[in-house]
Amino acid sequence: MKPSSHPNLERIALSVLQPGFVGTTAPDWIRRRIADGLSSVVLFGRNIVNPEQVTELTGSLRAENPDLIVAIDEEAGDVTRIEAWTGASRPGNLALGAVDDIDLTESVARDIGRELHAVGVSLNYAPSADVNSNPLNPVIGVRSFGERTDVVSRHTAAWIRGLQEAGVAACAKHFPGHGDTAIDSHHGLPRVSAGAGEIARTALPPFIAAMEAGVRAVMTAHLLVPAYDAELPATLSRRILRDLLRDELGFDGMVVTDGIEMGAVSGRYGIDGATVRALAGGADAVCVGGESAEESTVDLLSAALVGAVRDGTLPEDRLVQAATRVRDFAAWSGARGRAVARDLTGSDIGLVAARRAVRVRRGPGTGSALPVGGAVHVVELSPTMSLAIDGRTPWGVAGPLSDLMPGTTSVRLTEADLDGSDDLLDRAVLTAARDRSLVVVVRDAARHRWMSDVLTRLLRARPDALVVEMGVPAGDALGAVHVATNGATRVSGIAAAEVLVG
């Protein structure tokens, strides 16, 4: 066994972990670990009730370390933690990219930053700098600013500027680009087949723009990129994290992994093995706790790092370098947080942006189908969500439309609900909407065969139906009127309902 030259190896190993935990107050074990050297924690929707509670929680955590990194995955849009129970009050990246007003994007991000700063968050795992070049991508989609590299680049930079102006550090993700993939890395290992030249032209420019905008953290992607490394996923790859990100692109900030318990890496190497390999490959901090949020997980990972140093698997100077970058980032983000005055002023910029992002197309020969008149029946076809999206977060059009048009009726159906049953579809939709206007709400219909099949059947029976697409918009207009919101947030639903009622 190789002896360690550092007297505080256990403390150093603990400092590179960014764990989550369960509960709306700080567990004793988290407090103890912070006192023992833990430099970061991550908040999820399960930790959040309201702003006052989060402020009290972050304050209690920082009682042990004023520069503690308190991170959150708040993209706004479909991926929200701070508004997981109420629905996001701002549209996501695709909506902002559709508007393509960088001042608006910067304002929305600044508004997010003000809210996060007010409750004590110092690091936001956002924005997604991925170019959604594969329209069937199961995990990025509306989280991207779009399918064009130039659009994604300028809005990534604007988002970072806005967020960091409010005193919260941004984190560009998922390096080197998760947009051209067809597998959700929560479950399997995606593969990017493009060559190095194409990746340099299409996927890397938004990360370069992020660096030029002053981003100090980059999150890795759990995907295989044979153009750079045919064996190891990006999160574990020295060729990608050191040779490409550090040496070629010149990034000198903190590199944090995507959730290390995700199947793309833990399924192959185990959560502890993936952690050791990530640090050896060039990552500085390991995000964990979206699913594995127990004290035992932190103990397992810190012990694995210490053991790897002692058996020579992980060079000690690499671990010390990672811990130094985390410490430097903590000092920088902590100073920014204290230097920016808290601003609790509310803003309706989110609803303004959602309204501007709505796109309306009319089918041929439909005449004036808007506004809808009389009674309305809404059917919402709900897909299985990626684990990146909290499935409990409210979304849709039925609620906002009911507020604007009392007497609106609605039903939400999943693939499991239908299970090939034409009878349920007849009763819950066609019969229920017999004397009403029919609004069909879909979410990424082009990516879900069952949903597109149901939509086709409903439009065959009711060609006068109005379609609201709350995912990545389809190429063709569907229904008498096709309303695309470019996201499924609460304000996107409000904006669509306003269009429907005129």
Short mmCIF file of C-alpha atoms in Angstrom, two decimals:
data_model
loop_
_atom_site.label_atom_id
_atom_site.label_comp_id
_atom_site.label_asym_id
_atom_site.label_seq_id
_atom_site.Cartn_x
_atom_site.Cartn_y
_atom_site.Cartn_z
CA MET A 1 0.00 0.00 0.00
CA LYS A 2 1.32 3.42 -0.95
CA PRO A 3 1.70 5.75 2.05
CA SER A 4 0.06 9.17 1.83
CA SER A 5 2.20 12.25 2.16
CA HIS A 6 -0.79 14.34 3.23
CA PRO A 7 -1.90 14.28 6.86
CA ASN A 8 -5.55 15.12 6.07
CA LEU A 9 -6.29 12.73 3.22
CA GLU A 10 -9.77 11.84 4.51
CA ARG A 11 -10.69 15.54 4.74
CA ILE A 12 -9.41 16.19 1.23
CA ALA A 13 -11.40 13.26 -0.16
CA LEU A 14 -14.56 14.52 1.53
CA SER A 15 -14.07 18.02 0.11
CA VAL A 16 -14.51 16.94 -3.53
CA LEU A 17 -17.96 15.41 -3.01
CA GLN A 18 -21.18 17.34 -3.69
CA PRO A 19 -23.89 15.20 -2.06
CA GLY A 20 -27.62 15.57 -1.72
CA PHE A 21 -29.66 14.59 1.30
CA VAL A 22 -33.25 13.91 2.29
CA GLY A 23 -35.36 16.34 4.29
CA THR A 24 -36.20 20.02 4.56
CA THR A 25 -33.82 20.58 7.48
CA ALA A 26 -30.14 19.73 7.60
CA PRO A 27 -29.53 16.19 8.88
CA ASP A 28 -26.97 15.82 11.64
CA TRP A 29 -24.74 13.73 9.40
CA ILE A 30 -24.49 16.50 6.83
CA ARG A 31 -23.54 19.02 9.52
CA ARG A 32 -20.86 16.68 10.83
CA ARG A 33 -19.46 16.08 7.35
CA ILE A 34 -19.26 19.83 6.69
CA ALA A 35 -17.32 20.23 9.92
CA ASP A 36 -15.08 17.36 8.76
CA GLY A 37 -14.29 18.99 5.41
CA LEU A 38 -17.29 18.60 3.08
CA SER A 39 -17.21 21.67 0.82
CA SER A 40 -20.53 21.34 -1.02
CA VAL A 41 -24.11 20.14 -0.84
CA VAL A 42 -26.80 19.89 -3.51
CA LEU A 43 -30.47 20.75 -3.04
CA PHE A 44 -33.29 18.92 -4.81
CA GLY A 45 -37.05 19.41 -4.92
CA ARG A 46 -37.43 17.12 -1.90
CA ASN A 47 -35.49 19.69 0.19
CA ILE A 48 -37.72 22.63 -0.72
CA VAL A 49 -41.02 23.88 0.70
CA ASN A 50 -40.89 27.65 0.33
CA PRO A 51 -38.28 30.45 0.19
CA GLU A 52 -38.29 31.04 3.93
CA GLN A 53 -37.60 27.37 4.66
CA VAL A 54 -34.79 27.19 2.08
CA THR A 55 -33.18 30.33 3.49
CA GLU A 56 -33.25 28.82 6.97
CA LEU A 57 -31.84 25.54 5.62
CA THR A 58 -28.91 27.13 3.77
CA GLY A 59 -28.17 29.34 6.77
CA SER A 60 -27.96 26.33 9.07
CA LEU A 61 -25.65 24.56 6.61
CA ARG A 62 -23.33 27.56 6.35
CA ALA A 63 -23.08 27.84 10.10
CA GLU A 64 -20.38 25.19 9.77
CA ASN A 65 -18.66 26.79 6.75
CA PRO A 66 -19.54 30.29 5.45
CA ASP A 67 -18.08 29.43 2.02
CA LEU A 68 -20.00 26.16 1.69
CA ILE A 69 -21.04 25.62 -1.93
CA VAL A 70 -24.83 25.20 -1.97
CA ALA A 71 -25.70 23.91 -5.42
CA ILE A 72 -29.01 23.33 -7.17
CA ASP A 73 -30.11 22.10 -10.58
CA GLU A 74 -32.34 25.05 -11.46
CA GLU A 75 -32.52 25.35 -15.22
CA ALA A 76 -35.99 26.84 -14.79
CA GLY A 77 -38.21 25.61 -17.57
CA ASP A 78 -39.05 21.93 -17.37
CA VAL A 79 -36.15 21.23 -14.97
CA THR A 80 -36.90 23.15 -11.80
CA ARG A 81 -36.12 22.39 -8.18
CA ILE A 82 -36.95 25.67 -6.49
CA GLU A 83 -40.45 25.57 -8.02
CA ALA A 84 -40.86 21.81 -8.25
CA TRP A 85 -44.17 21.85 -6.36
CA THR A 86 -45.73 24.91 -8.02
CA GLY A 87 -44.44 24.73 -11.60
CA ALA A 88 -41.83 27.03 -13.07
CA SER A 89 -42.64 30.72 -13.32
CA ARG A 90 -40.19 31.07 -16.21
CA PRO A 91 -39.95 29.27 -19.56
CA GLY A 92 -36.96 27.10 -20.31
CA ASN A 93 -34.12 27.38 -22.78
CA LEU A 94 -35.96 26.30 -25.92
CA ALA A 95 -38.53 29.05 -25.41
CA LEU A 96 -35.78 31.63 -24.95
CA GLY A 97 -33.97 30.37 -28.03
CA ALA A 98 -37.22 30.59 -30.03
CA VAL A 99 -37.60 34.25 -29.08
CA ASP A 100 -33.87 34.78 -29.75
CA ASP A 101 -33.55 38.00 -27.75
CA ILE A 102 -30.35 37.81 -25.71
CA ASP A 103 -31.44 40.72 -23.52
CA LEU A 104 -34.57 38.75 -22.59
CA THR A 105 -32.51 35.64 -21.86
CA GLU A 106 -30.14 37.62 -19.68
CA SER A 107 -33.08 39.16 -17.81
CA VAL A 108 -34.72 35.79 -17.18
CA ALA A 109 -31.44 34.33 -15.90
CA ARG A 110 -30.87 37.37 -13.70
CA ASP A 111 -34.34 36.89 -12.26
CA ILE A 112 -33.52 33.25 -11.48
CA GLY A 113 -30.25 34.36 -9.90
CA ARG A 114 -31.98 36.89 -7.68
CA GLU A 115 -34.34 34.23 -6.38
CA LEU A 116 -31.59 31.68 -5.79
CA HIS A 117 -29.29 34.21 -4.16
CA ALA A 118 -32.05 35.34 -1.83
CA VAL A 119 -32.43 31.81 -0.44
CA GLY A 120 -28.69 31.16 -0.11
CA VAL A 121 -27.84 29.12 -3.22
CA SER A 122 -24.34 29.83 -4.57
CA LEU A 123 -23.98 27.43 -7.54
CA ASN A 124 -26.55 26.63 -10.19
CA TYR A 125 -25.99 23.57 -12.40
CA ALA A 126 -27.17 25.53 -15.44
CA PRO A 127 -27.40 26.42 -18.24
CA SER A 128 -27.55 23.47 -20.60
CA ALA A 129 -25.13 24.41 -23.36
CA ASP A 130 -26.10 21.36 -25.42
CA VAL A 131 -27.07 21.83 -29.07
CA ASN A 132 -30.18 19.68 -29.56
CA SER A 133 -29.15 18.43 -32.99
CA ASN A 134 -31.06 15.15 -32.56
CA PRO A 135 -34.81 15.97 -32.41
CA LEU A 136 -35.47 12.56 -30.81
CA ASN A 137 -33.09 13.23 -27.92
CA PRO A 138 -34.81 11.77 -24.84
CA VAL A 139 -33.05 13.80 -22.15
CA ILE A 140 -32.18 17.26 -23.59
CA GLY A 141 -34.99 18.49 -25.88
CA VAL A 142 -36.55 21.68 -24.53
CA ARG A 143 -33.63 22.03 -22.09
CA SER A 144 -31.53 23.23 -25.02
CA PHE A 145 -31.69 26.70 -26.54
CA GLY A 146 -32.20 25.00 -29.90
CA GLU A 147 -30.72 23.01 -32.74
CA ARG A 148 -28.45 25.76 -34.10
CA THR A 149 -24.98 26.20 -32.66
CA ASP A 150 -24.97 29.99 -33.03
CA VAL A 151 -28.27 30.35 -31.17
CA VAL A 152 -27.16 28.08 -28.35
CA SER A 153 -23.81 29.86 -28.08
CA ARG A 154 -25.13 33.39 -27.71
CA HIS A 155 -27.92 32.42 -25.31
CA THR A 156 -25.60 30.28 -23.19
CA ALA A 157 -23.36 33.32 -22.75
CA ALA A 158 -26.30 35.63 -22.02
CA TRP A 159 -27.76 33.20 -19.45
CA ILE A 160 -24.43 32.97 -17.64
CA ARG A 161 -23.99 36.73 -17.57
CA GLY A 162 -27.47 37.27 -16.16
CA LEU A 163 -27.23 34.58 -13.49
CA GLN A 164 -23.77 35.61 -12.30
CA GLU A 165 -24.69 39.29 -12.18
CA ALA A 166 -27.15 38.28 -9.47
CA GLY A 167 -24.38 36.66 -7.42
CA VAL A 168 -24.94 32.99 -8.27
CA ALA A 169 -22.29 30.97 -10.08
CA ALA A 170 -23.29 29.28 -13.34
CA CYS A 171 -22.22 25.83 -14.57
CA ALA A 172 -22.24 25.05 -18.30
CA LYS A 173 -23.31 21.48 -19.07
CA HIS A 174 -23.04 18.73 -20.37
CA PHE A 175 -19.49 18.78 -21.75
CA PRO A 176 -18.59 18.01 -24.53
CA GLY A 177 -22.25 18.15 -25.63
CA HIS A 178 -25.26 15.90 -24.98
CA GLY A 179 -27.43 17.14 -27.84
CA ASP A 180 -26.65 14.54 -30.50
CA THR A 181 -27.71 11.51 -28.47
CA ALA A 182 -30.59 9.05 -28.47
CA ILE A 183 -30.17 7.41 -25.04
CA ASP A 184 -30.94 8.91 -21.63
CA SER A 185 -27.70 8.71 -19.61
CA HIS A 186 -29.72 8.14 -16.44
CA HIS A 187 -30.28 4.63 -17.75
CA GLY A 188 -27.67 3.78 -20.40
CA LEU A 189 -24.51 5.03 -22.08
CA PRO A 190 -25.17 7.37 -25.02
CA ARG A 191 -22.72 7.44 -27.91
CA VAL A 192 -21.79 10.44 -30.04
CA SER A 193 -20.78 9.19 -33.48
CA ALA A 194 -19.66 12.53 -34.93
CA GLY A 195 -16.02 13.11 -35.77
CA ALA A 196 -13.78 15.55 -33.90
CA GLY A 197 -14.13 18.17 -36.61
CA GLU A 198 -17.92 18.12 -36.56
CA ILE A 199 -17.97 18.22 -32.75
CA ALA A 200 -15.63 21.20 -32.81
CA ARG A 201 -17.96 23.01 -35.22
CA THR A 202 -21.31 22.12 -33.67
CA ALA A 203 -21.05 21.08 -30.01
CA LEU A 204 -18.05 22.90 -28.54
CA PRO A 205 -18.74 26.57 -29.46
CA PRO A 206 -21.40 27.04 -26.72
CA PHE A 207 -18.87 25.90 -24.11
CA ILE A 208 -16.30 28.27 -25.52
CA ALA A 209 -18.90 31.05 -25.36
CA ALA A 210 -19.59 30.08 -21.74
CA MET A 211 -15.92 30.43 -20.86
CA GLU A 212 -15.73 33.80 -22.59
CA ALA A 213 -18.75 34.88 -20.55
CA GLY A 214 -16.90 34.07 -17.33
CA VAL A 215 -18.25 30.68 -16.33
CA ARG A 216 -16.13 29.07 -13.60
CA ALA A 217 -17.74 25.61 -13.55
CA VAL A 218 -18.40 23.02 -16.24
CA MET A 219 -20.41 19.81 -15.79
CA THR A 220 -19.39 16.66 -17.62
CA ALA A 221 -21.58 14.38 -19.71
CA HIS A 222 -21.89 10.63 -19.18
CA LEU A 223 -21.50 9.69 -22.82
CA LEU A 224 -19.02 7.96 -25.08
CA VAL A 225 -17.29 10.11 -27.69
CA PRO A 226 -15.08 7.79 -29.76
CA ALA A 227 -13.66 10.75 -31.69
CA TYR A 228 -11.75 11.56 -28.49
CA ASP A 229 -11.89 8.39 -26.37
CA ALA A 230 -13.27 5.07 -27.60
CA GLU A 231 -13.21 3.43 -24.16
CA LEU A 232 -14.13 5.83 -21.36
CA PRO A 233 -17.22 8.06 -21.02
CA ALA A 234 -16.42 11.79 -21.03
CA THR A 235 -16.86 12.07 -17.25
CA LEU A 236 -14.00 9.59 -16.75
CA SER A 237 -11.82 10.50 -19.71
CA ARG A 238 -8.44 12.25 -19.39
CA ARG A 239 -8.47 12.80 -23.14
CA ILE A 240 -11.69 14.79 -22.89
CA LEU A 241 -11.34 16.49 -19.50
CA ARG A 242 -7.61 17.20 -19.54
CA ASP A 243 -6.49 17.18 -23.18
CA LEU A 244 -9.60 18.79 -24.68
CA LEU A 245 -11.22 20.89 -21.95
CA ARG A 246 -8.11 21.96 -20.05
CA ASP A 247 -5.28 21.98 -22.60
CA GLU A 248 -7.02 22.74 -25.90
CA LEU A 249 -9.88 24.96 -24.72
CA GLY A 250 -8.01 26.46 -21.79
CA PHE A 251 -10.61 26.01 -19.04
CA ASP A 252 -9.08 26.44 -15.59
CA GLY A 253 -12.20 26.40 -13.40
CA MET A 254 -13.97 23.62 -11.51
CA VAL A 255 -15.10 20.52 -13.38
CA VAL A 256 -18.05 18.77 -11.74
CA THR A 257 -19.56 15.47 -12.79
CA ASP A 258 -23.15 14.86 -13.68
CA GLY A 259 -24.85 12.66 -11.07
CA ILE A 260 -22.33 9.88 -10.53
CA GLU A 261 -25.02 7.33 -9.68
CA MET A 262 -26.52 7.62 -13.17
CA GLY A 263 -26.62 4.33 -15.04
CA ALA A 264 -24.28 5.39 -17.85
CA VAL A 265 -21.28 5.26 -15.50
CA SER A 266 -22.37 3.51 -12.29
CA GLY A 267 -23.78 0.59 -14.27
CA ARG A 268 -20.32 -0.15 -15.67
CA TYR A 269 -18.00 0.82 -12.86
CA GLY A 270 -20.13 1.02 -9.73
CA ILE A 271 -20.78 4.33 -8.02
CA ASP A 272 -17.47 4.16 -6.13
CA GLY A 273 -15.46 2.99 -9.13
CA ALA A 274 -16.95 5.76 -11.30
CA THR A 275 -16.06 8.33 -8.63
CA VAL A 276 -12.41 7.25 -8.51
CA ARG A 277 -12.16 7.15 -12.31
CA ALA A 278 -13.79 10.59 -12.62
CA LEU A 279 -11.22 12.17 -10.31
CA ALA A 280 -8.38 10.33 -12.04
CA GLY A 281 -9.70 11.51 -15.41
CA GLY A 282 -9.72 15.17 -14.44
CA ALA A 283 -12.99 15.95 -12.65
CA ASP A 284 -12.68 18.09 -9.51
CA ALA A 285 -16.04 17.56 -7.84
CA VAL A 286 -18.46 14.64 -7.84
CA CYS A 287 -22.19 15.35 -7.83
CA VAL A 288 -24.17 12.61 -6.09
CA GLY A 289 -27.47 12.30 -4.30
CA GLY A 290 -30.20 12.69 -6.84
CA GLU A 291 -30.99 9.05 -6.14
CA SER A 292 -28.31 7.95 -3.66
CA ALA A 293 -28.75 10.49 -0.87
CA GLU A 294 -27.73 8.50 2.18
CA GLU A 295 -24.91 9.08 4.65
CA SER A 296 -23.54 5.69 3.65
CA THR A 297 -23.04 6.91 0.07
CA VAL A 298 -20.78 9.74 1.20
CA ASP A 299 -18.85 7.33 3.41
CA LEU A 300 -18.50 4.86 0.53
CA LEU A 301 -17.23 7.44 -1.95
CA SER A 302 -14.81 9.20 0.40
CA ALA A 303 -13.41 5.83 1.48
CA ALA A 304 -13.04 4.80 -2.17
CA LEU A 305 -11.01 7.93 -2.92
CA VAL A 306 -8.76 7.45 0.08
CA GLY A 307 -8.27 3.79 -0.79
CA ALA A 308 -7.48 4.64 -4.40
CA VAL A 309 -4.77 7.08 -3.33
CA ARG A 310 -3.28 4.53 -1.00
CA ASP A 311 -3.23 1.74 -3.58
CA GLY A 312 -1.90 4.02 -6.30
CA THR A 313 -5.03 3.98 -8.50
CA LEU A 314 -5.57 7.71 -7.97
CA PRO A 315 -2.46 9.92 -7.78
CA GLU A 316 -2.50 11.92 -4.57
CA ASP A 317 -1.49 15.13 -6.32
CA ARG A 318 -4.53 14.77 -8.64
CA LEU A 319 -6.86 14.56 -5.63
CA VAL A 320 -5.13 17.52 -3.98
CA GLN A 321 -5.39 19.50 -7.22
CA ALA A 322 -9.14 18.76 -7.42
CA ALA A 323 -9.68 19.76 -3.79
CA THR A 324 -7.76 22.99 -4.38
CA ARG A 325 -9.96 23.89 -7.34
CA VAL A 326 -13.08 23.20 -5.26
CA ARG A 327 -11.73 25.33 -2.42
CA ASP A 328 -10.85 28.17 -4.80
CA PHE A 329 -14.30 27.99 -6.38
CA ALA A 330 -15.94 28.01 -2.94
CA ALA A 331 -14.01 31.12 -1.95
CA TRP A 332 -14.86 32.86 -5.23
CA SER A 333 -18.56 31.98 -5.20
CA GLY A 334 -18.85 32.75 -1.50
CA ALA A 335 -17.32 36.19 -1.99
CA ARG A 336 -19.65 36.93 -4.91
CA GLY A 337 -22.64 35.90 -2.85
CA ARG A 338 -21.71 38.21 -0.02
CA ALA A 339 -20.81 41.11 -2.33
CA VAL A 340 -24.16 41.27 -4.17
CA ALA A 341 -27.02 42.85 -2.25
CA ARG A 342 -30.03 40.62 -1.98
CA ASP A 343 -32.91 41.70 -4.15
CA LEU A 344 -36.29 40.22 -3.27
CA THR A 345 -38.16 42.23 -5.90
CA GLY A 346 -40.53 40.03 -7.85
CA SER A 347 -40.74 40.10 -11.64
CA ASP A 348 -43.15 38.97 -14.33
CA ILE A 349 -40.33 38.55 -16.87
CA GLY A 350 -41.01 34.82 -16.96
CA LEU A 351 -44.57 35.22 -18.17
CA VAL A 352 -43.48 37.90 -20.64
CA ALA A 353 -40.92 35.50 -22.08
CA ALA A 354 -43.41 32.61 -22.20
CA ARG A 355 -45.90 34.72 -24.11
CA ARG A 356 -43.26 35.78 -26.62
CA ALA A 357 -42.23 32.15 -27.16
CA VAL A 358 -45.68 30.92 -28.25
CA ARG A 359 -45.97 30.13 -31.94
CA VAL A 360 -49.37 29.65 -33.63
CA ARG A 361 -49.93 27.89 -36.96
CA ARG A 362 -53.30 27.34 -38.60
CA GLY A 363 -54.26 24.37 -40.69
CA PRO A 364 -55.37 24.97 -44.28
CA GLY A 365 -58.96 26.02 -44.72
CA THR A 366 -59.69 26.21 -40.99
CA GLY A 367 -60.77 29.80 -40.93
CA SER A 368 -60.92 31.59 -37.60
CA ALA A 369 -60.65 28.74 -35.07
CA LEU A 370 -59.40 31.17 -32.44
CA PRO A 371 -60.50 32.15 -29.94
CA VAL A 372 -62.26 28.99 -28.86
CA GLY A 373 -65.88 29.59 -28.06
CA GLY A 374 -68.33 27.90 -25.73
CA ALA A 375 -67.46 24.91 -23.60
CA VAL A 376 -64.02 23.29 -23.91
CA HIS A 377 -62.71 19.79 -23.19
CA VAL A 378 -58.95 19.32 -22.78
CA VAL A 379 -57.08 16.04 -23.09
CA GLU A 380 -53.44 16.06 -22.01
CA LEU A 381 -51.29 13.17 -23.24
CA SER A 382 -48.55 12.73 -20.66
CA PRO A 383 -45.26 10.92 -21.41
CA THR A 384 -42.92 9.21 -18.96
CA MET A 385 -40.46 11.90 -17.88
CA SER A 386 -36.69 11.71 -17.83
CA LEU A 387 -35.30 11.56 -14.29
CA ALA A 388 -33.93 15.05 -14.89
CA ILE A 389 -37.52 16.32 -14.70
CA ASP A 390 -39.49 16.00 -11.49
CA GLY A 391 -42.63 14.18 -12.56
CA ARG A 392 -44.61 15.84 -9.77
CA THR A 393 -44.10 19.34 -11.13
CA PRO A 394 -47.38 20.82 -12.43
CA TRP A 395 -47.61 21.39 -16.17
CA GLY A 396 -50.21 21.63 -18.88
CA VAL A 397 -53.00 23.83 -20.22
CA ALA A 398 -56.09 22.45 -18.50
CA GLY A 399 -55.55 24.31 -15.22
CA PRO A 400 -54.83 27.75 -16.69
CA LEU A 401 -57.65 27.33 -19.23
CA SER A 402 -60.08 26.44 -16.44
CA ASP A 403 -59.12 29.67 -14.66
CA LEU A 404 -59.88 31.67 -17.80
CA MET A 405 -62.92 29.65 -18.91
CA PRO A 406 -64.91 28.22 -15.98
CA GLY A 407 -66.66 25.03 -16.95
CA THR A 408 -63.69 23.65 -18.86
CA THR A 409 -63.42 19.89 -18.45
CA SER A 410 -60.23 17.88 -18.79
CA VAL A 411 -58.54 14.49 -18.57
CA ARG A 412 -54.86 13.51 -18.49
CA LEU A 413 -53.88 10.17 -20.04
CA THR A 414 -50.64 8.20 -20.12
CA GLU A 415 -49.57 5.34 -22.34
CA ALA A 416 -50.29 2.95 -19.48
CA ASP A 417 -53.80 4.37 -19.06
CA LEU A 418 -54.65 3.71 -22.67
CA ASP A 419 -52.81 0.42 -23.12
CA GLY A 420 -54.38 0.01 -26.56
CA SER A 421 -57.89 0.71 -25.22
CA ASP A 422 -59.98 2.53 -27.81
CA ASP A 423 -62.89 2.40 -25.40
CA LEU A 424 -61.20 4.67 -22.84
CA LEU A 425 -60.18 7.11 -25.55
CA ASP A 426 -63.74 7.22 -26.84
CA ARG A 427 -65.25 7.78 -23.40
CA ALA A 428 -62.65 10.11 -21.91
CA VAL A 429 -62.11 12.26 -24.97
CA LEU A 430 -64.45 11.94 -27.94
CA THR A 431 -67.67 11.39 -26.01
CA ALA A 432 -66.72 13.93 -23.33
CA ALA A 433 -65.99 16.52 -26.02
CA ARG A 434 -69.03 15.78 -28.18
CA ASP A 435 -70.62 19.22 -27.68
CA ARG A 436 -67.41 21.06 -26.81
CA SER A 437 -64.33 22.44 -28.46
CA LEU A 438 -61.52 19.90 -28.16
CA VAL A 439 -57.99 20.88 -27.15
CA VAL A 440 -55.35 18.14 -27.37
CA VAL A 441 -52.17 18.81 -25.38
CA VAL A 442 -49.06 16.78 -26.23
CA ARG A 443 -45.46 16.82 -25.01
CA ASP A 444 -42.80 15.68 -27.48
CA ALA A 445 -45.32 13.85 -29.63
CA ALA A 446 -42.74 13.21 -32.35
CA ARG A 447 -40.63 11.25 -29.84
CA HIS A 448 -43.47 9.08 -28.47
CA ARG A 449 -45.09 6.77 -31.00
CA TRP A 450 -48.12 6.05 -28.82
CA MET A 451 -48.78 9.77 -28.43
CA SER A 452 -48.54 10.55 -32.12
CA ASP A 453 -50.83 7.59 -32.87
CA VAL A 454 -53.44 8.84 -30.39
CA LEU A 455 -53.17 12.36 -31.77
CA THR A 456 -53.67 11.08 -35.32
CA ARG A 457 -56.77 9.16 -34.27
CA LEU A 458 -58.25 12.12 -32.42
CA LEU A 459 -57.66 14.48 -35.34
CA ARG A 460 -59.23 12.00 -37.72
CA ALA A 461 -62.38 12.01 -35.58
CA ARG A 462 -62.17 15.72 -34.72
CA PRO A 463 -60.36 17.67 -37.46
CA ASP A 464 -61.53 20.86 -35.76
CA ALA A 465 -59.44 20.07 -32.65
CA LEU A 466 -56.80 22.51 -31.49
CA VAL A 467 -53.36 21.05 -30.68
CA VAL A 468 -50.99 22.46 -28.06
CA GLU A 469 -47.44 21.09 -28.29
CA MET A 470 -45.50 21.64 -25.05
CA GLY A 471 -42.34 19.77 -26.04
CA VAL A 472 -40.05 20.17 -29.03
CA PRO A 473 -42.41 21.35 -31.81
CA ALA A 474 -43.24 19.00 -34.64
CA GLY A 475 -42.33 20.02 -38.16
CA ASP A 476 -45.88 20.15 -39.49
CA ALA A 477 -48.90 22.02 -38.22
CA LEU A 478 -51.45 19.64 -36.72
CA GLY A 479 -55.12 20.25 -36.11
CA ALA A 480 -57.21 23.29 -36.92
CA VAL A 481 -54.73 25.33 -34.88
CA HIS A 482 -51.30 24.25 -33.68
CA VAL A 483 -49.97 26.17 -30.67
CA ALA A 484 -46.31 25.52 -29.81
CA THR A 485 -45.12 26.75 -26.41
CA ASN A 486 -41.54 25.41 -26.61
CA GLY A 487 -41.76 24.05 -23.09
CA ALA A 488 -44.17 22.72 -20.48
CA THR A 489 -43.72 25.13 -17.59
CA ARG A 490 -46.56 26.65 -15.63
CA VAL A 491 -46.18 30.00 -17.40
CA SER A 492 -46.03 28.26 -20.77
CA GLY A 493 -49.42 26.75 -19.96
CA ILE A 494 -50.77 30.16 -19.02
CA ALA A 495 -49.44 31.69 -22.24
CA ALA A 496 -51.06 28.93 -24.33
CA ALA A 497 -54.39 29.31 -22.52
CA GLU A 498 -54.34 33.05 -23.18
CA VAL A 499 -53.88 32.36 -26.90
CA LEU A 500 -56.77 29.89 -26.91
CA VAL A 501 -59.22 32.30 -25.32
CA GLY A 502 -57.95 35.33 -27.20
#
